Backbone as JSON, one array per atom type, in Angstrom:
{
  "sequence": "XXXXXXXXXXXXXXXXXXXXXXXXXXXXXXXXXXXXXXXXXXXXXXXXXXXXXXXXXXXXXXXXXXXXXXXXXXXXXXXXXXXXXXXXXXXXXXXXXXXXXXXXXXXXXXXXXXXXXXXXXXXXXXXXXXXXXXXXXXXXXXXXXXXXXXXXXXXXXXXXXXXXXXXXXXXXXXXXXXXXXXXXXXXXXXXXXXXXXXXXXXXXXXXXXXXXXXXXXXXXXXXXXXXXXXXXXXXXXXXXXXXXXXXXXXXXX",
  "N": [[171.26, -12.54, 80.67], [172.57, -10.49, 78.15], [170.95, -7.77, 76.43], [171.96, -7.02, 74.04], [173.49, -7.47, 70.86], [176.3, -9.58, 70.06], [179.24, -8.72, 68.18], [180.08, -10.22, 65.13], [183.13, -12.06, 64.72], [184.78, -11.79, 62.45], [185.23, -9.23, 60.1], [183.61, -8.76, 57.09], [184.65, -8.8, 53.64], [184.26, -6.3, 51.03], [181.7, -3.99, 50.95], [181.99, -0.86, 52.7], [182.46, -1.08, 56.19], [179.98, -0.53, 58.69], [179.48, 1.7, 61.5], [179.02, 0.47, 64.73], [176.7, 0.84, 67.28], [175.3, 0.81, 70.57], [171.77, 0.7, 71.41], [168.45, 1.41, 72.65], [166.06, -1.24, 72.95], [162.75, -1.33, 71.63], [160.34, -0.5, 74.01], [161.88, -1.35, 76.11], [164.04, -0.58, 78.73], [167.32, 0.86, 79.36], [170.8, 0.34, 78.44], [173.03, -1.77, 78.03], [176.53, -2.72, 77.85], [177.94, -3.86, 74.74], [178.54, -7.31, 74.31], [181.62, -9.33, 74.17], [183.22, -10.1, 71.02], [181.74, -12.55, 68.92], [182.94, -15.76, 68.17], [183.48, -17.81, 65.22], [182.29, -19.01, 61.99], [182.51, -16.76, 59.3], [179.75, -15.04, 57.93], [178.4, -15.0, 54.53], [178.9, -12.2, 52.28], [176.7, -10.48, 50.36], [176.28, -9.4, 46.95], [175.4, -6.11, 45.94], [172.28, -5.34, 44.4], [170.01, -4.16, 41.88], [166.86, -3.2, 43.0], [163.47, -4.2, 42.58], [160.96, -1.85, 42.36], [157.7, -1.09, 43.19], [154.8, 0.8, 42.65], [152.45, 0.8, 44.92], [149.85, 0.34, 47.42], [151.0, 1.05, 50.77], [152.45, -0.46, 53.78], [150.79, 0.27, 55.89], [148.21, 0.37, 54.79], [147.66, -2.36, 54.18], [147.87, -3.43, 56.69], [145.65, -2.38, 57.97], [143.75, -3.73, 56.49], [143.85, -6.27, 57.55], [142.27, -6.3, 59.81], [140.94, -5.54, 63.07], [140.6, -7.63, 64.97], [142.31, -9.68, 64.13], [144.79, -8.39, 64.26], [144.92, -7.83, 67.02], [144.98, -10.43, 67.96], [147.48, -11.32, 67.05], [149.24, -9.65, 68.48], [148.6, -10.45, 71.06], [149.71, -12.98, 71.12], [152.48, -12.64, 70.75], [153.32, -10.54, 72.29], [154.18, -7.09, 73.2], [154.46, -5.06, 70.29], [157.4, -4.88, 68.47], [158.58, -4.57, 65.91], [157.16, -4.51, 62.58], [155.55, -5.52, 59.51], [153.27, -5.27, 56.74], [151.65, -6.55, 53.83], [150.38, -7.14, 50.49], [149.43, -10.5, 49.77], [151.53, -12.85, 48.1], [150.33, -14.87, 46.67], [147.7, -14.17, 46.45], [146.63, -11.31, 45.44], [144.64, -9.7, 46.43], [144.4, -10.0, 49.11], [145.67, -9.56, 52.47], [148.85, -10.12, 54.14], [150.87, -10.45, 57.1], [153.7, -9.65, 59.16], [154.9, -9.81, 62.4], [157.18, -8.79, 64.77], [157.54, -9.42, 68.05], [158.02, -8.84, 71.6], [157.96, -11.34, 72.71], [157.94, -13.2, 70.68], [157.86, -14.23, 67.16], [155.46, -13.55, 64.77], [153.62, -14.69, 62.0], [151.21, -13.97, 59.71], [149.04, -15.33, 57.44], [146.87, -15.47, 54.55], [144.07, -17.71, 54.35], [141.56, -20.31, 54.04], [138.54, -21.06, 55.79], [136.76, -23.85, 57.36], [134.34, -23.69, 56.12], [134.88, -22.67, 53.7], [135.22, -19.97, 53.61], [136.99, -16.76, 53.84], [139.91, -16.61, 55.87], [142.49, -16.24, 58.38], [145.67, -17.6, 58.77], [147.65, -18.1, 61.53], [150.96, -18.23, 62.38], [153.32, -18.85, 64.85], [156.48, -18.2, 66.24], [157.83, -18.83, 69.2], [159.77, -17.04, 71.68], [162.58, -17.58, 73.85], [162.15, -16.35, 77.11], [163.07, -12.96, 77.6], [165.2, -13.05, 75.82], [165.54, -11.51, 73.58], [167.69, -9.52, 71.8], [169.72, -6.74, 70.61], [171.38, -4.7, 68.13], [172.64, -1.61, 66.9], [173.27, -0.48, 63.69], [175.13, 1.84, 62.04], [175.86, 3.41, 59.13], [177.78, 5.77, 57.52], [178.26, 8.16, 54.81], [181.28, 7.65, 52.98], [184.59, 8.69, 52.05], [185.82, 7.95, 48.88], [188.67, 6.06, 48.15], [191.23, 5.64, 45.9], [192.44, 2.48, 45.08], [192.21, 1.49, 47.68], [192.35, -1.0, 50.27], [190.22, -3.9, 50.45], [189.81, -5.1, 52.86], [190.3, -4.2, 56.31], [193.55, -3.16, 57.52], [195.63, -5.76, 58.67], [193.63, -7.63, 58.93], [192.51, -10.83, 57.87], [191.23, -12.63, 55.04], [187.94, -13.9, 55.45], [186.95, -17.35, 56.04], [185.61, -19.26, 53.33], [182.11, -19.82, 52.92], [179.27, -21.95, 52.51], [176.46, -20.91, 50.55], [173.45, -19.6, 51.99], [170.08, -20.88, 51.95], [168.52, -18.71, 50.59], [165.99, -16.66, 49.09], [166.32, -15.3, 45.75], [165.48, -12.58, 45.66], [165.57, -11.75, 48.35], [168.28, -12.09, 48.81], [169.28, -10.17, 47.06], [168.3, -7.86, 48.29], [169.69, -7.93, 50.78], [172.25, -7.55, 49.83], [172.37, -4.84, 49.43], [172.65, -3.78, 51.95], [174.73, -2.68, 54.74], [177.81, -4.46, 55.4], [178.14, -5.34, 58.05], [175.49, -5.52, 58.96], [174.47, -7.52, 57.27], [176.07, -9.63, 58.16], [175.29, -9.98, 60.87], [172.62, -10.71, 60.57], [172.79, -13.19, 59.31], [174.56, -14.76, 60.76], [173.93, -16.81, 62.84], [173.09, -18.9, 61.2], [175.09, -19.85, 59.63], [176.6, -20.96, 61.47], [175.79, -23.31, 62.74], [172.96, -23.33, 63.2], [169.81, -24.24, 61.65], [168.31, -22.93, 58.88], [164.94, -22.19, 58.61], [162.84, -20.57, 57.71], [162.25, -17.48, 55.95], [161.84, -14.01, 55.16], [160.99, -10.84, 53.63], [160.62, -7.23, 53.27], [160.25, -4.14, 51.61], [160.13, -0.59, 51.09], [160.1, 2.36, 49.12], [162.23, 4.51, 47.18], [164.51, 4.74, 44.37], [166.46, 6.19, 45.56], [166.12, 6.33, 48.39], [165.27, 4.1, 51.08], [163.13, 2.03, 53.05], [163.49, -0.8, 55.05], [162.74, -4.21, 55.96], [163.39, -7.4, 57.3], [163.56, -10.93, 58.01], [165.16, -13.85, 59.35], [164.5, -17.1, 60.22], [165.2, -19.81, 62.31], [165.79, -23.12, 63.71], [166.83, -22.65, 66.2], [167.33, -19.91, 66.46], [166.12, -16.58, 65.8], [166.56, -13.94, 63.6], [166.38, -10.45, 62.86], [166.12, -7.61, 60.84], [165.8, -4.1, 60.48], [165.22, -0.81, 59.16], [166.5, 2.29, 57.72], [167.66, 3.63, 54.66], [169.61, 5.99, 52.77], [170.68, 7.95, 49.91], [171.09, 6.03, 47.97], [171.09, 5.86, 45.24], [173.44, 6.66, 44.19], [177.06, 6.19, 44.09], [178.21, 3.28, 45.92], [179.74, 3.85, 48.21], [178.75, 6.24, 49.06], [176.37, 5.89, 50.32], [174.01, 6.04, 53.05], [173.1, 4.47, 56.1], [170.87, 3.49, 58.69], [170.28, 1.02, 60.83], [168.57, -1.48, 62.75], [169.51, -4.42, 64.14], [168.18, -7.41, 65.27], [168.05, -10.19, 67.51], [166.85, -13.3, 68.7], [166.37, -16.08, 70.9], [164.95, -19.19, 70.1], [162.2, -20.66, 71.69], [161.32, -23.91, 73.02], [158.86, -25.69, 71.2]],
  "CA": [[171.65, -12.42, 79.26], [172.54, -9.12, 77.67], [169.99, -7.55, 75.36], [172.68, -6.48, 72.9], [174.08, -8.51, 70.03], [177.74, -9.56, 69.86], [179.7, -8.46, 66.83], [180.81, -11.35, 64.59], [184.56, -11.86, 64.87], [185.41, -11.36, 61.21], [184.56, -8.24, 59.26], [183.65, -9.32, 55.75], [185.14, -7.94, 52.58], [183.21, -5.72, 50.21], [181.31, -2.62, 51.24], [182.57, -0.29, 53.91], [181.78, -1.52, 57.41], [179.31, 0.55, 59.41], [179.79, 1.86, 62.92], [178.04, -0.21, 65.56], [176.49, 1.52, 68.55], [174.14, 0.27, 71.27], [170.58, 1.53, 71.48], [167.39, 0.71, 73.4], [165.0, -2.0, 72.3], [161.45, -0.72, 71.87], [159.65, -0.98, 75.18], [162.82, -1.88, 77.08], [164.94, 0.48, 79.17], [168.7, 0.47, 79.61], [171.67, 0.12, 77.29], [174.22, -2.42, 78.52], [177.62, -2.79, 76.89], [177.92, -4.97, 73.81], [179.46, -8.36, 74.73], [182.78, -9.57, 73.33], [182.89, -10.6, 69.71], [181.44, -13.98, 68.83], [183.78, -16.5, 67.23], [182.74, -18.67, 64.32], [182.45, -18.82, 60.56], [181.98, -15.48, 58.83], [178.68, -15.19, 56.94], [178.7, -14.42, 53.21], [178.46, -10.84, 51.96], [176.07, -10.55, 49.05], [176.48, -8.26, 46.08], [174.25, -5.21, 45.79], [171.54, -5.51, 43.15], [168.9, -3.24, 41.7], [165.63, -3.76, 43.56], [162.25, -3.84, 41.9], [160.11, -0.96, 43.16], [156.35, -1.05, 42.63], [153.95, 1.8, 43.27], [151.23, 0.19, 45.39], [149.6, 0.74, 48.8], [152.04, 0.7, 51.71], [152.17, -1.45, 54.82], [149.67, 0.71, 56.72], [146.96, -0.02, 54.11], [147.43, -3.8, 54.33], [147.68, -3.66, 58.13], [144.24, -2.1, 58.24], [142.95, -4.76, 55.84], [143.83, -7.46, 58.39], [141.18, -6.2, 60.77], [141.38, -5.36, 64.45], [140.65, -8.89, 65.7], [143.54, -10.4, 63.75], [145.93, -7.65, 64.81], [144.94, -8.06, 68.47], [145.38, -11.82, 68.18], [148.92, -11.41, 66.85], [149.92, -9.02, 69.61], [148.38, -11.27, 72.25], [150.57, -14.14, 71.07], [153.92, -12.34, 70.76], [153.63, -9.46, 73.2], [154.26, -5.75, 72.62], [155.04, -5.05, 68.95], [158.7, -4.23, 68.32], [158.62, -4.21, 64.49], [156.12, -5.18, 61.81], [155.17, -5.04, 58.19], [152.12, -5.93, 56.12], [151.68, -6.38, 52.38], [149.47, -8.07, 49.82], [150.02, -11.82, 49.71], [152.03, -13.1, 46.75], [149.44, -15.81, 45.99], [146.38, -13.55, 46.31], [146.91, -9.88, 45.51], [143.55, -8.97, 47.07], [144.36, -10.3, 50.54], [146.91, -9.16, 53.15], [149.56, -10.94, 55.11], [151.61, -9.56, 57.99], [154.77, -10.18, 60.01], [155.07, -9.01, 63.62], [158.2, -9.16, 65.75], [157.16, -8.96, 69.37], [158.98, -9.12, 72.66], [157.9, -12.75, 73.09], [157.95, -14.12, 69.56], [157.66, -13.77, 65.79], [154.17, -14.01, 64.26], [153.39, -14.51, 60.57], [149.79, -14.16, 59.45], [148.83, -15.51, 56.01], [145.47, -15.75, 54.22], [143.67, -19.09, 54.1], [140.11, -20.45, 54.06], [138.06, -21.86, 56.91], [136.08, -25.11, 57.03], [133.18, -23.4, 55.27], [135.35, -22.1, 52.45], [135.3, -18.52, 53.7], [138.32, -16.21, 54.1], [140.41, -16.68, 57.24], [143.92, -15.95, 58.49], [146.46, -18.61, 59.48], [148.67, -17.46, 62.35], [152.1, -19.07, 62.76], [154.09, -18.14, 65.87], [157.73, -18.75, 66.73], [158.0, -18.22, 70.52], [161.13, -16.77, 72.11], [162.97, -17.75, 75.25], [161.9, -15.06, 77.77], [164.14, -11.97, 77.76], [166.36, -13.35, 74.98], [165.62, -10.58, 72.45], [168.81, -8.58, 71.89], [169.77, -5.87, 69.44], [172.53, -3.83, 67.85], [172.35, -0.56, 65.93], [174.3, -0.34, 62.67], [175.1, 3.15, 61.39], [176.85, 3.61, 58.07], [177.76, 7.12, 56.97], [179.01, 8.26, 53.56], [182.74, 7.62, 53.13], [185.36, 9.18, 50.91], [186.39, 6.86, 48.1], [190.12, 6.16, 47.97], [191.71, 4.77, 44.84], [193.36, 1.44, 45.51], [192.09, 1.15, 49.09], [192.13, -2.43, 50.44], [188.84, -4.26, 50.77], [189.79, -5.47, 54.27], [191.16, -3.35, 57.13], [194.9, -3.66, 57.71], [195.77, -6.75, 59.73], [192.57, -8.63, 58.84], [192.64, -11.82, 56.8], [189.94, -12.94, 54.42], [187.21, -14.93, 56.2], [186.8, -18.59, 55.3], [184.44, -19.33, 52.46], [181.0, -20.6, 53.46], [178.23, -22.26, 51.54], [175.38, -19.96, 50.58], [172.22, -19.98, 52.67], [168.96, -21.04, 51.01], [167.74, -17.48, 50.54], [165.42, -16.35, 47.78], [167.13, -14.3, 45.04], [165.07, -11.22, 46.01], [166.1, -11.45, 49.67], [169.73, -11.96, 48.66], [169.51, -8.87, 46.44], [168.08, -6.83, 49.3], [170.79, -7.96, 51.74], [173.44, -7.0, 49.19], [172.36, -3.38, 49.53], [172.85, -3.39, 53.34], [176.12, -2.74, 55.19], [178.32, -5.81, 55.65], [177.87, -5.7, 59.44], [174.09, -5.93, 59.08], [174.37, -8.82, 56.63], [176.71, -10.63, 59.02], [174.47, -10.22, 62.06], [171.39, -11.4, 60.19], [173.06, -14.55, 58.84], [175.57, -15.44, 61.56], [173.55, -18.09, 63.47], [172.74, -19.93, 60.23], [176.33, -20.43, 59.11], [177.31, -21.43, 62.65], [175.15, -24.42, 63.41], [171.5, -23.38, 63.16], [169.22, -24.61, 60.37], [167.34, -21.94, 58.44], [163.64, -22.79, 58.33], [161.96, -19.63, 57.03], [162.78, -16.12, 55.82], [160.98, -13.14, 54.37], [161.47, -9.45, 53.64], [159.71, -6.22, 52.74], [160.89, -2.82, 51.53], [159.37, 0.47, 50.45], [160.88, 3.57, 48.92], [162.59, 4.91, 45.83], [165.88, 4.36, 44.04], [167.37, 6.98, 46.38], [166.02, 5.99, 49.8], [164.55, 2.85, 51.24], [162.85, 1.44, 54.36], [163.63, -2.25, 54.87], [162.46, -5.16, 57.04], [163.65, -8.78, 56.88], [163.88, -11.85, 59.1], [165.58, -15.23, 59.12], [164.05, -17.9, 61.36], [165.75, -21.16, 62.33], [165.34, -23.98, 64.8], [167.34, -22.15, 67.47], [167.44, -18.46, 66.52], [165.45, -15.69, 64.85], [167.2, -12.64, 63.44], [165.47, -9.5, 62.22], [166.76, -6.32, 60.58], [164.89, -3.06, 59.99], [165.85, 0.5, 59.19], [166.33, 3.26, 56.64], [168.87, 4.0, 53.92], [169.5, 7.11, 51.84], [171.81, 8.08, 49.01], [171.31, 4.71, 47.39], [171.15, 5.93, 43.78], [174.79, 7.01, 43.79], [178.07, 5.16, 44.39], [177.94, 2.56, 47.16], [180.4, 4.44, 49.38], [178.04, 7.45, 49.45], [175.1, 5.53, 50.95], [173.87, 6.13, 54.5], [172.15, 3.51, 56.66], [170.69, 3.29, 60.13], [169.55, -0.23, 60.93], [168.56, -2.21, 64.01], [169.56, -5.88, 63.98], [167.71, -8.05, 66.48], [168.22, -11.64, 67.56], [166.2, -13.92, 69.84], [166.48, -17.53, 70.96], [163.66, -19.85, 69.93], [161.8, -21.55, 72.78], [160.78, -25.2, 72.59], [157.44, -25.6, 70.82]],
  "C": [[171.53, -10.98, 78.81], [171.5, -8.97, 76.57], [170.65, -6.85, 74.18], [173.39, -7.62, 72.17], [175.6, -8.42, 70.03], [178.08, -9.27, 68.41], [180.43, -9.69, 66.31], [182.31, -11.04, 64.52], [185.21, -11.31, 63.62], [184.58, -10.27, 60.57], [184.72, -8.69, 57.82], [184.16, -8.3, 54.76], [183.96, -7.33, 51.85], [182.95, -4.29, 50.59], [181.9, -2.17, 52.56], [181.77, -0.7, 55.12], [181.15, -0.32, 58.1], [179.78, 0.62, 60.84], [178.67, 1.25, 63.73], [177.92, 0.5, 66.89], [175.29, 0.91, 69.24], [172.99, 1.24, 71.27], [169.47, 0.76, 72.14], [166.47, -0.08, 72.5], [163.68, -1.32, 72.61], [160.8, -1.34, 73.09], [160.57, -1.53, 76.25], [163.83, -0.79, 77.44], [166.35, -0.06, 79.3], [169.48, 0.28, 78.33], [172.99, -0.44, 77.8], [175.29, -2.46, 77.43], [177.48, -4.0, 75.99], [178.92, -6.02, 74.26], [180.63, -8.5, 73.77], [182.36, -10.22, 72.02], [182.68, -12.11, 69.71], [182.34, -14.64, 67.79], [182.9, -17.32, 66.3], [183.03, -18.36, 62.88], [181.82, -17.5, 60.14], [180.9, -15.71, 57.8], [179.07, -14.59, 55.59], [178.22, -12.97, 53.12], [177.94, -10.86, 50.53], [176.32, -9.27, 48.26], [175.21, -7.41, 45.99], [173.61, -5.43, 44.43], [170.44, -4.47, 43.09], [167.61, -3.9, 42.16], [164.43, -3.31, 42.74], [161.35, -3.02, 42.8], [158.77, -0.8, 42.46], [155.52, -0.02, 43.4], [152.61, 1.15, 43.64], [151.03, 0.59, 46.84], [150.68, 0.22, 49.75], [151.57, -0.23, 52.81], [150.99, -1.04, 55.7], [148.33, 0.29, 56.11], [146.66, -1.49, 54.37], [147.26, -4.18, 55.8], [146.22, -3.42, 58.51], [143.35, -3.19, 57.64], [142.88, -6.04, 56.66], [142.63, -7.48, 59.32], [141.7, -6.19, 62.21], [141.51, -6.69, 65.2], [141.93, -9.66, 65.39], [144.76, -9.7, 64.33], [146.05, -7.88, 66.31], [145.4, -9.48, 68.8], [146.89, -12.0, 68.03], [149.67, -10.83, 68.04], [149.75, -9.84, 70.89], [149.33, -12.46, 72.29], [152.05, -13.8, 71.24], [154.3, -11.16, 71.65], [153.7, -8.11, 72.51], [155.0, -5.77, 71.28], [156.35, -4.25, 68.95], [158.88, -3.72, 66.89], [157.53, -4.99, 63.76], [156.14, -4.71, 60.37], [153.95, -5.82, 57.73], [152.16, -5.62, 54.63], [150.6, -7.27, 51.78], [150.19, -9.42, 49.69], [150.4, -12.16, 48.27], [151.14, -14.08, 45.97], [148.04, -15.26, 45.77], [146.54, -12.05, 46.53], [145.81, -9.08, 46.19], [143.54, -9.13, 48.58], [145.7, -9.99, 51.2], [147.58, -10.31, 53.89], [150.39, -9.99, 55.96], [152.65, -10.35, 58.78], [154.92, -9.25, 61.2], [156.19, -9.6, 64.46], [157.79, -8.55, 67.07], [158.21, -9.3, 70.4], [159.03, -10.59, 73.01], [157.91, -13.72, 71.91], [157.8, -13.42, 68.22], [156.36, -14.38, 65.28], [154.07, -13.7, 62.77], [151.95, -14.9, 60.29], [149.57, -14.22, 57.94], [147.38, -15.86, 55.72], [145.24, -17.23, 53.94], [142.15, -19.12, 54.02], [139.72, -21.32, 55.25], [137.32, -23.11, 56.43], [134.88, -24.9, 56.11], [133.57, -22.77, 53.94], [135.43, -20.6, 52.45], [136.71, -18.05, 54.01], [138.67, -16.28, 55.58], [141.9, -16.36, 57.21], [144.59, -17.04, 59.31], [147.59, -17.91, 60.22], [149.72, -18.48, 62.77], [152.99, -18.27, 63.69], [155.36, -18.91, 66.21], [157.98, -18.1, 68.09], [159.47, -18.07, 70.89], [161.35, -17.22, 73.55], [162.8, -16.4, 75.94], [163.18, -14.23, 77.92], [165.36, -12.26, 76.89], [166.52, -12.39, 73.81], [166.71, -9.56, 72.7], [168.88, -7.75, 70.61], [171.13, -5.2, 69.3], [172.09, -2.81, 66.81], [173.54, -0.43, 64.98], [174.11, 1.01, 61.99], [176.23, 3.2, 60.36], [176.69, 5.0, 57.5], [178.53, 7.16, 55.66], [180.52, 8.32, 53.82], [183.39, 8.2, 51.88], [186.0, 8.0, 50.2], [187.87, 7.1, 47.9], [190.56, 5.16, 46.92], [192.69, 3.74, 45.39], [193.27, 1.07, 46.96], [191.79, -0.32, 49.24], [190.69, -2.72, 50.82], [188.69, -4.69, 52.21], [190.67, -4.52, 55.06], [192.52, -4.0, 57.31], [194.94, -4.64, 58.87], [194.7, -7.82, 59.7], [192.87, -9.59, 57.69], [191.26, -12.11, 56.26], [189.24, -14.03, 55.21], [187.11, -16.19, 55.38], [185.54, -18.6, 54.47], [183.37, -20.21, 53.1], [180.0, -20.87, 52.35], [177.09, -21.25, 51.67], [174.17, -20.49, 51.32], [171.1, -20.09, 51.64], [168.03, -19.85, 51.04], [167.15, -17.3, 49.15], [166.3, -15.31, 47.09], [166.76, -12.87, 45.43], [165.58, -10.83, 47.39], [167.61, -11.27, 49.59], [170.07, -10.6, 48.03], [169.33, -7.74, 47.44], [169.25, -6.77, 50.28], [172.05, -7.35, 51.13], [173.51, -5.49, 49.23], [172.64, -2.88, 50.95], [174.34, -3.41, 53.7], [176.53, -4.16, 55.55], [178.04, -6.25, 57.08], [176.44, -6.19, 59.62], [173.88, -7.29, 58.43], [174.93, -9.92, 57.53], [175.84, -10.98, 60.22], [173.21, -11.01, 61.72], [171.64, -12.88, 59.9], [173.9, -15.38, 59.8], [175.1, -16.76, 62.18], [173.41, -19.23, 62.47], [173.93, -20.45, 59.44], [177.18, -20.97, 60.25], [176.46, -22.41, 63.45], [173.64, -24.48, 63.35], [171.03, -23.72, 61.74], [168.15, -23.58, 60.02], [166.05, -22.62, 58.0], [162.77, -21.88, 57.47], [162.64, -18.27, 56.94], [161.81, -15.32, 54.97], [161.51, -11.72, 54.49], [160.41, -8.54, 53.03], [160.51, -4.92, 52.66], [159.97, -1.86, 50.78], [160.28, 1.66, 50.24], [161.09, 3.86, 47.45], [164.01, 4.42, 45.55], [166.89, 5.09, 44.9], [167.32, 6.63, 47.85], [165.03, 4.86, 50.0], [164.32, 2.56, 52.72], [162.83, -0.07, 54.17], [163.26, -2.99, 56.14], [162.79, -6.55, 56.5], [163.9, -9.64, 58.11], [164.38, -13.17, 58.54], [165.21, -16.01, 60.38], [164.59, -19.32, 61.24], [165.19, -21.98, 63.47], [165.76, -23.43, 66.16], [167.28, -20.63, 67.59], [166.54, -17.8, 65.5], [166.25, -14.4, 64.8], [166.3, -11.75, 62.6], [166.22, -8.19, 62.03], [165.7, -5.36, 60.06], [165.63, -1.73, 60.04], [165.68, 1.25, 57.89], [167.68, 3.57, 56.0], [168.6, 5.14, 52.98], [170.76, 7.19, 50.98], [172.12, 6.82, 48.24], [171.44, 4.74, 45.87], [172.54, 6.29, 43.27], [175.77, 5.88, 44.05], [177.84, 4.55, 45.76], [178.55, 3.23, 48.37], [179.73, 5.73, 49.83], [176.73, 7.15, 50.15], [175.16, 5.71, 52.46], [172.83, 5.13, 54.96], [172.07, 3.67, 58.16], [169.75, 2.11, 60.3], [169.61, -0.76, 62.36], [168.51, -3.69, 63.69], [169.17, -6.51, 65.31], [167.87, -9.56, 66.36], [167.55, -12.17, 68.82], [166.36, -15.43, 69.74], [165.09, -18.15, 70.91], [163.4, -20.78, 71.11], [161.28, -22.86, 72.21], [159.3, -25.09, 72.31], [156.77, -26.96, 70.94]]
}
């Protein structure tokens, strides 16, 4: 199995499509060619929205708050860390939670209490089929705006309409700021047969530049996007993005 993601067959309308180029997965050598485009229903493209930005400690602070034992436990379960984030938990602002994408699985660590009523961490792991983690790099550069330019490239037809995925409004708003290719790769399995079970996201930055992380987890697939955008405070066609979209097959649990 190739470790690169196929490009969805339809390019969605809306924002300018980014250029897709292969790149190495963290901790993995080689860069095989991207497979042929995958057929299927085109995922929805969400509208860009203004994101709420809060000045609070970053992911490194909350990662340290987890403690070394918890961090080691997460890595032991999912293998070498490929991507991660940590933040304060939405139900308890004093306690951290964390998400780790590893070579062997996705781990989500949330605060709980033990049998004695003391603080503890609940670790939930989605294991991957060995060597199924693949990736694609999405690069979007600023484009020149052309009056009256078509929303779809010449020769393309509009993709069929699909029902919206059960995403939170905040995650949908975040996806709307990403290039259409990245949105498509993240959502593709879940409009083509898989059932979305869980999703989450995290971002840090300013109105001008942003670091983003997000995942969608289903019964058969996990997708994960991370990267950096700049020029976000101006017109949409002037934004720059470099993102890595990853996908892995879920192993039987």
